Coordinates of C-alpha atoms in Angstrom, one line a residue:
M21 CA -0.2 0.1 -0.1
S22 CA 1.4 3.3 -0.9
D23 CA 1.8 6.1 1.2
I24 CA -0.7 8.3 -0.1
R25 CA -2.9 5.6 -0.2
R26 CA -2.4 4.6 3.5
T27 CA -2.6 8.2 4.5
C28 CA -5.9 8.4 2.7
V29 CA -7.5 5.1 4.5
W30 CA -6.1 6.7 7.7
T31 CA -8.2 10.0 7.4
A32 CA -11.3 8.6 6.2
A33 CA -11.1 6.2 8.8
A34 CA -10.4 9.2 11.8
A35 CA -13.3 11.2 10.2
V36 CA -15.9 8.4 10.4
L37 CA -14.8 7.7 14.2
L38 CA -15.2 11.2 14.8
A39 CA -18.6 11.6 13.4
L40 CA -19.9 8.3 15.0
P41 CA -21.7 10.0 18.0
F42 CA -23.6 12.1 15.6
Y43 CA -25.4 9.5 14.2
L44 CA -25.2 6.1 16.4
D45 CA -27.7 5.4 19.5
R46 CA -26.4 4.8 23.1
F47 CA -26.1 1.1 22.6
W48 CA -23.4 1.3 19.6
L49 CA -21.7 4.0 21.7
Q50 CA -21.2 2.2 24.4
A51 CA -20.3 -0.9 22.7
G52 CA -17.6 1.0 21.1
L53 CA -16.5 2.5 24.5
F54 CA -15.9 -1.0 25.6
A55 CA -14.0 -2.2 23.0
M56 CA -11.6 1.2 23.2
A57 CA -11.2 0.3 27.1
A58 CA -10.5 -3.2 26.3
A59 CA -7.8 -2.1 23.5
I60 CA -5.8 0.1 26.0
G61 CA -5.7 -2.9 28.2
A62 CA -5.0 -5.6 25.4
I63 CA -2.1 -3.3 24.5
G64 CA -0.5 -3.3 27.9
I65 CA -0.9 -7.0 28.2
N66 CA 0.7 -7.5 24.6
L67 CA 3.8 -5.7 25.6
L68 CA 4.1 -8.1 28.4
T69 CA 3.1 -11.1 26.9
G70 CA 3.2 -10.9 23.2
T71 CA 6.5 -8.8 23.0
T72 CA 8.7 -9.8 26.2
G73 CA 7.0 -13.4 26.4
Q74 CA 6.0 -13.1 30.2
L75 CA 2.6 -14.9 30.5
S76 CA 0.1 -12.8 33.2
M77 CA -2.9 -14.3 34.3
G78 CA -3.5 -11.4 36.6
H79 CA -4.4 -8.3 34.3
A80 CA -7.9 -8.1 35.5
F81 CA -6.5 -7.4 39.1
F82 CA -4.7 -4.3 37.6
L83 CA -8.0 -3.1 35.7
A84 CA -9.9 -3.4 39.2
V85 CA -7.6 -1.3 41.0
G86 CA -7.7 1.2 38.4
A87 CA -11.3 1.3 38.4
Y88 CA -11.9 1.2 42.2
G89 CA -8.7 3.5 42.9
Y90 CA -10.6 6.0 40.8
C91 CA -14.0 5.6 42.7
A92 CA -12.1 5.8 45.9
L93 CA -10.0 8.7 45.7
A94 CA -12.7 10.8 43.6
G95 CA -15.8 9.7 45.6
D96 CA -17.3 12.1 48.1
G97 CA -17.5 9.7 51.0
G98 CA -21.4 9.2 50.8
D99 CA -23.2 5.9 51.6
G100 CA -20.8 5.0 54.1
L101 CA -18.0 4.5 51.6
T102 CA -14.3 5.5 51.3
G103 CA -13.5 8.5 49.5
L104 CA -11.1 11.2 49.4
G105 CA -13.1 13.7 47.1
L106 CA -10.2 14.8 44.8
P107 CA -10.5 16.2 41.6
T108 CA -11.6 13.6 39.2
W109 CA -8.9 14.2 36.7
L110 CA -6.8 13.8 39.3
A111 CA -8.3 10.7 40.8
A112 CA -8.0 9.2 37.2
A113 CA -4.4 10.0 37.1
L114 CA -3.5 8.8 40.3
A115 CA -5.6 5.3 39.9
V116 CA -3.5 4.7 36.8
A117 CA -0.3 5.5 39.1
L118 CA -2.0 3.2 42.0
A119 CA -2.1 0.2 39.5
G120 CA 1.5 1.0 38.2
L121 CA 2.2 0.8 42.0
A122 CA 0.7 -2.4 42.3
G123 CA 2.7 -3.9 39.6
G124 CA 5.7 -2.5 40.9
L125 CA 5.3 -4.5 44.1
F126 CA 4.6 -7.7 42.2
S127 CA 7.6 -6.7 39.8
P128 CA 10.2 -8.3 41.8
I129 CA 8.7 -11.7 41.4
A130 CA 7.9 -10.8 37.5
G131 CA 11.4 -9.9 36.9
R132 CA 12.6 -13.6 38.3
L133 CA 10.0 -15.9 37.0
R134 CA 8.9 -16.7 33.6
G135 CA 6.4 -19.1 31.6
A136 CA 4.0 -21.4 33.7
Y137 CA 5.5 -20.1 37.2
L138 CA 4.7 -16.3 36.5
G139 CA 1.3 -17.3 35.2
I140 CA 0.4 -19.2 38.2
A141 CA 1.9 -16.3 40.4
T142 CA -0.2 -13.8 38.5
L143 CA -3.2 -15.8 38.6
A144 CA -2.8 -15.5 43.0
L145 CA -3.4 -11.8 42.2
I146 CA -7.0 -12.7 41.2
F147 CA -7.9 -14.7 43.7
I148 CA -6.3 -11.9 46.2
G149 CA -8.4 -9.2 44.4
Q150 CA -11.7 -10.9 44.6
H151 CA -11.4 -11.6 48.2
V152 CA -10.7 -7.8 48.9
L153 CA -13.1 -6.5 46.3
F154 CA -16.2 -8.7 48.0
N155 CA -15.0 -7.9 51.8
A156 CA -13.6 -4.6 51.7
H157 CA -17.4 -3.3 52.1
D158 CA -16.1 0.3 53.1
L159 CA -13.7 0.6 50.3
T160 CA -15.7 -1.4 47.3
G161 CA -19.2 -1.7 48.4
G162 CA -19.1 -5.5 48.6
S163 CA -20.7 -7.3 45.8
N164 CA -23.3 -4.5 45.4
G165 CA -20.5 -2.2 43.7
R166 CA -20.2 1.5 44.2
D167 CA -21.1 4.2 41.9
V168 CA -18.6 5.8 39.8
P169 CA -18.3 9.6 40.0
P170 CA -18.7 11.5 36.5
L171 CA -15.1 12.7 35.2
S172 CA -14.8 16.6 35.0
L173 CA -11.9 18.0 33.0
F174 CA -11.5 21.7 31.5
G175 CA -15.0 22.6 32.9
L176 CA -16.3 19.5 31.2
T177 CA -18.1 16.9 33.1
F178 CA -18.7 13.6 31.4
D179 CA -22.0 12.8 32.9
E180 CA -25.7 12.0 31.5
R181 CA -26.5 16.1 31.6
E182 CA -26.9 16.7 27.8
A183 CA -25.2 19.5 25.9
V184 CA -26.5 20.4 22.4
V185 CA -23.8 20.0 19.5
A186 CA -25.0 20.4 15.9
A187 CA -28.8 19.7 16.9
V188 CA -27.5 16.5 18.5
P189 CA -27.9 16.2 22.0
F190 CA -24.4 14.7 23.8
G191 CA -25.0 12.8 26.9
A192 CA -22.4 10.7 28.8
A193 CA -21.6 8.2 26.0
E194 CA -21.3 11.0 23.3
K195 CA -18.6 13.0 25.7
L196 CA -16.6 9.7 26.6
W197 CA -16.3 8.7 23.1
Y198 CA -13.9 11.4 22.3
A199 CA -12.3 10.9 25.6
G200 CA -11.6 7.3 24.8
L201 CA -10.4 7.9 21.2
L202 CA -8.1 10.4 22.5
L203 CA -6.7 8.0 25.1
L204 CA -6.5 4.9 23.0
L205 CA -4.5 7.1 20.2
A206 CA -1.9 8.2 22.8
C207 CA -1.8 4.5 24.3
G208 CA -0.9 2.8 20.4
L209 CA 1.5 5.6 19.7
F210 CA 3.4 5.2 22.9
A211 CA 3.3 1.6 22.6
R212 CA 4.4 1.9 18.8
G213 CA 7.1 3.9 19.8
V214 CA 8.6 1.4 22.2
L215 CA 8.3 -1.6 20.0
R216 CA 9.8 0.3 17.3
G217 CA 12.9 1.7 19.4
R218 CA 15.6 0.1 21.6
P219 CA 13.4 -1.1 24.2
G220 CA 11.4 -3.0 21.8
R221 CA 14.6 -4.7 20.5
A222 CA 15.5 -5.6 24.0
M223 CA 12.2 -7.2 24.7
N224 CA 11.8 -9.0 22.0
A225 CA 15.8 -10.6 22.5
I226 CA 14.4 -11.6 26.0
R227 CA 11.3 -13.3 24.5
D228 CA 13.6 -15.1 22.1
H229 CA 16.6 -16.0 23.9
R230 CA 16.9 -15.1 27.6
V231 CA 20.0 -15.9 28.2
A232 CA 21.7 -14.6 25.0
A233 CA 19.8 -11.5 25.5
G234 CA 21.6 -11.1 29.1
V235 CA 25.0 -12.0 27.2
I236 CA 24.8 -8.8 25.1
G237 CA 24.3 -6.7 28.1
V238 CA 20.4 -6.7 28.1
P239 CA 19.3 -6.4 31.7
V240 CA 16.6 -9.0 31.7
A241 CA 15.2 -8.7 35.5
R242 CA 15.1 -4.8 34.8
Y243 CA 13.2 -4.9 31.9
R244 CA 10.6 -8.1 32.8
A245 CA 9.9 -5.8 35.9
G246 CA 9.5 -2.5 33.7
V247 CA 7.5 -4.0 31.6
F248 CA 5.2 -5.6 34.2
V249 CA 5.0 -2.1 35.6
L250 CA 4.0 -0.3 32.5
S251 CA 1.3 -3.2 31.6
S252 CA -0.1 -2.7 34.9
M253 CA -0.7 0.9 34.2
Y254 CA -2.2 0.2 30.9
A255 CA -4.6 -2.2 32.7
G256 CA -5.4 0.4 35.2
L257 CA -6.4 3.0 32.5
A258 CA -8.5 0.6 30.9
G259 CA -10.0 0.1 34.2
V260 CA -10.5 3.7 34.8
L261 CA -12.6 4.2 31.6
L262 CA -14.2 0.9 31.9
A263 CA -15.6 2.4 35.6
L264 CA -16.6 5.6 33.7
V265 CA -18.8 3.7 30.8
F266 CA -20.4 1.4 33.5
Q267 CA -20.8 4.3 35.8
R268 CA -20.8 1.5 38.5
T269 CA -18.2 -1.3 39.7
V270 CA -18.9 -4.5 40.6
P271 CA -16.9 -7.2 41.7
D272 CA -17.8 -10.1 39.4
Y273 CA -16.6 -8.6 36.4
F274 CA -13.1 -8.2 37.3
G275 CA -12.6 -12.0 37.8
M276 CA -10.7 -15.0 36.1
T277 CA -12.8 -14.9 32.9
L278 CA -11.7 -11.2 32.1
S279 CA -8.1 -12.3 32.6
L280 CA -8.8 -15.0 29.8
E281 CA -10.6 -12.8 27.5
Y282 CA -7.4 -10.6 27.4
L283 CA -5.1 -13.2 26.4
A284 CA -7.7 -14.3 23.6
M285 CA -7.8 -10.9 22.7
I286 CA -3.8 -10.6 21.9
V287 CA -3.7 -14.1 20.6
I288 CA -6.5 -13.5 18.1
G289 CA -5.5 -10.3 17.0
G290 CA -1.6 -11.2 17.0
L291 CA 1.0 -11.1 19.7
G292 CA 3.4 -8.2 19.8
S293 CA 1.4 -5.9 17.3
V294 CA -0.5 -2.8 18.5
S295 CA -2.6 -3.0 15.8
G296 CA -3.4 -6.8 16.4
A297 CA -4.1 -5.9 20.0
V298 CA -7.0 -3.2 18.9
A299 CA -8.4 -5.9 16.3
G300 CA -8.9 -8.7 18.9
A301 CA -10.0 -6.6 21.7
A302 CA -12.6 -5.4 19.0
L303 CA -13.8 -8.7 18.2
V304 CA -13.7 -10.3 21.9
S305 CA -15.3 -7.0 23.4
L306 CA -17.8 -6.5 20.4
L307 CA -19.0 -10.1 20.0
P308 CA -21.3 -10.8 23.3
Q309 CA -23.0 -7.6 23.0
L310 CA -23.8 -8.3 19.3
L311 CA -25.1 -11.4 20.0
T312 CA -27.3 -10.0 23.1
R313 CA -28.5 -7.3 20.4
Y314 CA -29.4 -9.9 18.0
S315 CA -30.4 -12.7 20.0
D316 CA -33.6 -12.9 18.7
A317 CA -32.8 -13.3 15.3
L318 CA -30.0 -15.9 15.5
P319 CA -30.3 -19.2 15.6
L320 CA -29.4 -21.5 18.6
V321 CA -28.7 -18.4 20.6
S322 CA -31.3 -16.9 23.0
A323 CA -31.8 -14.2 25.0
P324 CA -30.5 -14.3 28.4
G325 CA -32.6 -15.9 31.1
T326 CA -34.9 -17.6 28.7
G327 CA -32.8 -21.0 28.4
G328 CA -30.8 -22.3 25.5
I329 CA -27.2 -20.7 25.0
A330 CA -26.9 -17.4 26.4
P331 CA -25.2 -14.7 24.2
G332 CA -22.1 -14.6 26.9
E333 CA -21.9 -18.4 26.4
A334 CA -22.2 -18.1 22.5
S335 CA -19.5 -15.8 22.5
R336 CA -17.3 -17.7 24.7
Y337 CA -17.7 -20.8 22.2
L338 CA -17.0 -18.6 19.2
Y339 CA -14.0 -16.4 20.4
G340 CA -12.4 -19.9 21.8
A341 CA -12.9 -21.4 18.3
A342 CA -11.3 -18.4 16.7
V343 CA -8.2 -18.8 19.3
V344 CA -8.2 -22.4 18.3
A345 CA -8.4 -21.5 14.6
V346 CA -5.5 -18.6 15.0
V347 CA -3.2 -20.9 16.5
L348 CA -3.5 -23.7 13.7
F349 CA -3.9 -22.1 10.6
L350 CA -2.7 -18.1 11.1
P351 CA -0.2 -18.1 14.0
G352 CA 0.7 -14.2 13.3
G353 CA -3.2 -13.4 14.3
L354 CA -5.5 -11.3 12.7
V355 CA -3.0 -8.6 11.8
R356 CA -0.8 -11.0 9.5
I357 CA -3.8 -10.9 7.0
T358 CA -3.3 -7.2 6.3
A359 CA 0.4 -7.7 6.4
R360 CA 0.7 -10.3 4.0
R361 CA -1.5 -7.9 1.6
S362 CA 1.0 -4.8 2.0
K363 CA 3.8 -7.0 1.2
P364 CA 5.9 -5.6 -2.0
T365 CA 5.1 -7.2 -5.0
P366 CA 8.2 -9.2 -6.3
G367 CA 11.0 -7.1 -7.5
T368 CA 10.1 -3.9 -5.7
A369 CA 12.7 -3.2 -3.1
R370 CA 11.8 -2.3 0.4
T371 CA 12.8 1.2 1.3
P372 CA 16.0 1.3 3.6
G373 CA 15.2 1.8 7.5
T374 CA 11.4 0.6 7.0
P375 CA 10.6 -1.5 9.7
G376 CA 9.8 -5.2 9.1
E377 CA 7.6 -5.6 12.1
T378 CA 4.0 -4.9 12.2
A379 CA 3.2 -2.6 15.3

């Protein structure tokens, strides 16, 4: 694909994304926001698992830290729940930092364990997190969860109070849409810069041959610990955005199933690829919502609570089958399909210095 054509495609895609809140209803906007939050979290775990080769089963724990950290820092202490009443923009930033701190506390373990051992160790975070979420009632609200304070930034409050823009009422979903796009773009560009720079080469070396990476001077334990902290911060930001979209946090959501879904996202989309993480996140997060929306028109899928195969269960069957299909027939993930199409034709020389990897 030529540079001019690629620029036109990206410009058209950006224009469509910016115009969607003027035409879509609330369901589709919320579905898109869920996909954006999932994509941010998937980029983080792809840096950890796909690029550095560290298996993490505890990604949902750090999403919970971000979501509940924001609620506790921004909450006003009403309903008997802990709340510091900080400005919401500051609470969001501190919640991301809190998730990074949690990752930093675990990073000495992450820097020394690898493979299944690290996966089992991070799995313990899920059990610890679930116990705290269900039993620390003053902080989390227990099984009932707690309300999420709306974000306020530069005098704009992302709540349900409607503001009319071009004769279109803008509520919380419409306002958050642009915030989500901006956050996803920033996270994607930052991760892409990491992958294309010296840190990315070091992370790939650690994944492919840890001993050789250490011999050539890569501080393996330090890089592993650093990437774990960075991945935790991505997860914390995804948790904050999810909380703002849901408008209520509940412990059941941040369980082992969510961590498995994030692993499915990066495998389906493509390990070690930013665009692959976004594609896999869109597929895994949107599939259950689409099945729920159109359950009455789809065979073998029934509406929730009516018996038969529920949309959520059917979606797990489908993306589970997608994981198996990708592993068997498309090891590089969905991103490799576009990579193959964009390969230069035989006899065409690649421009010197152009990265050969997909990011």
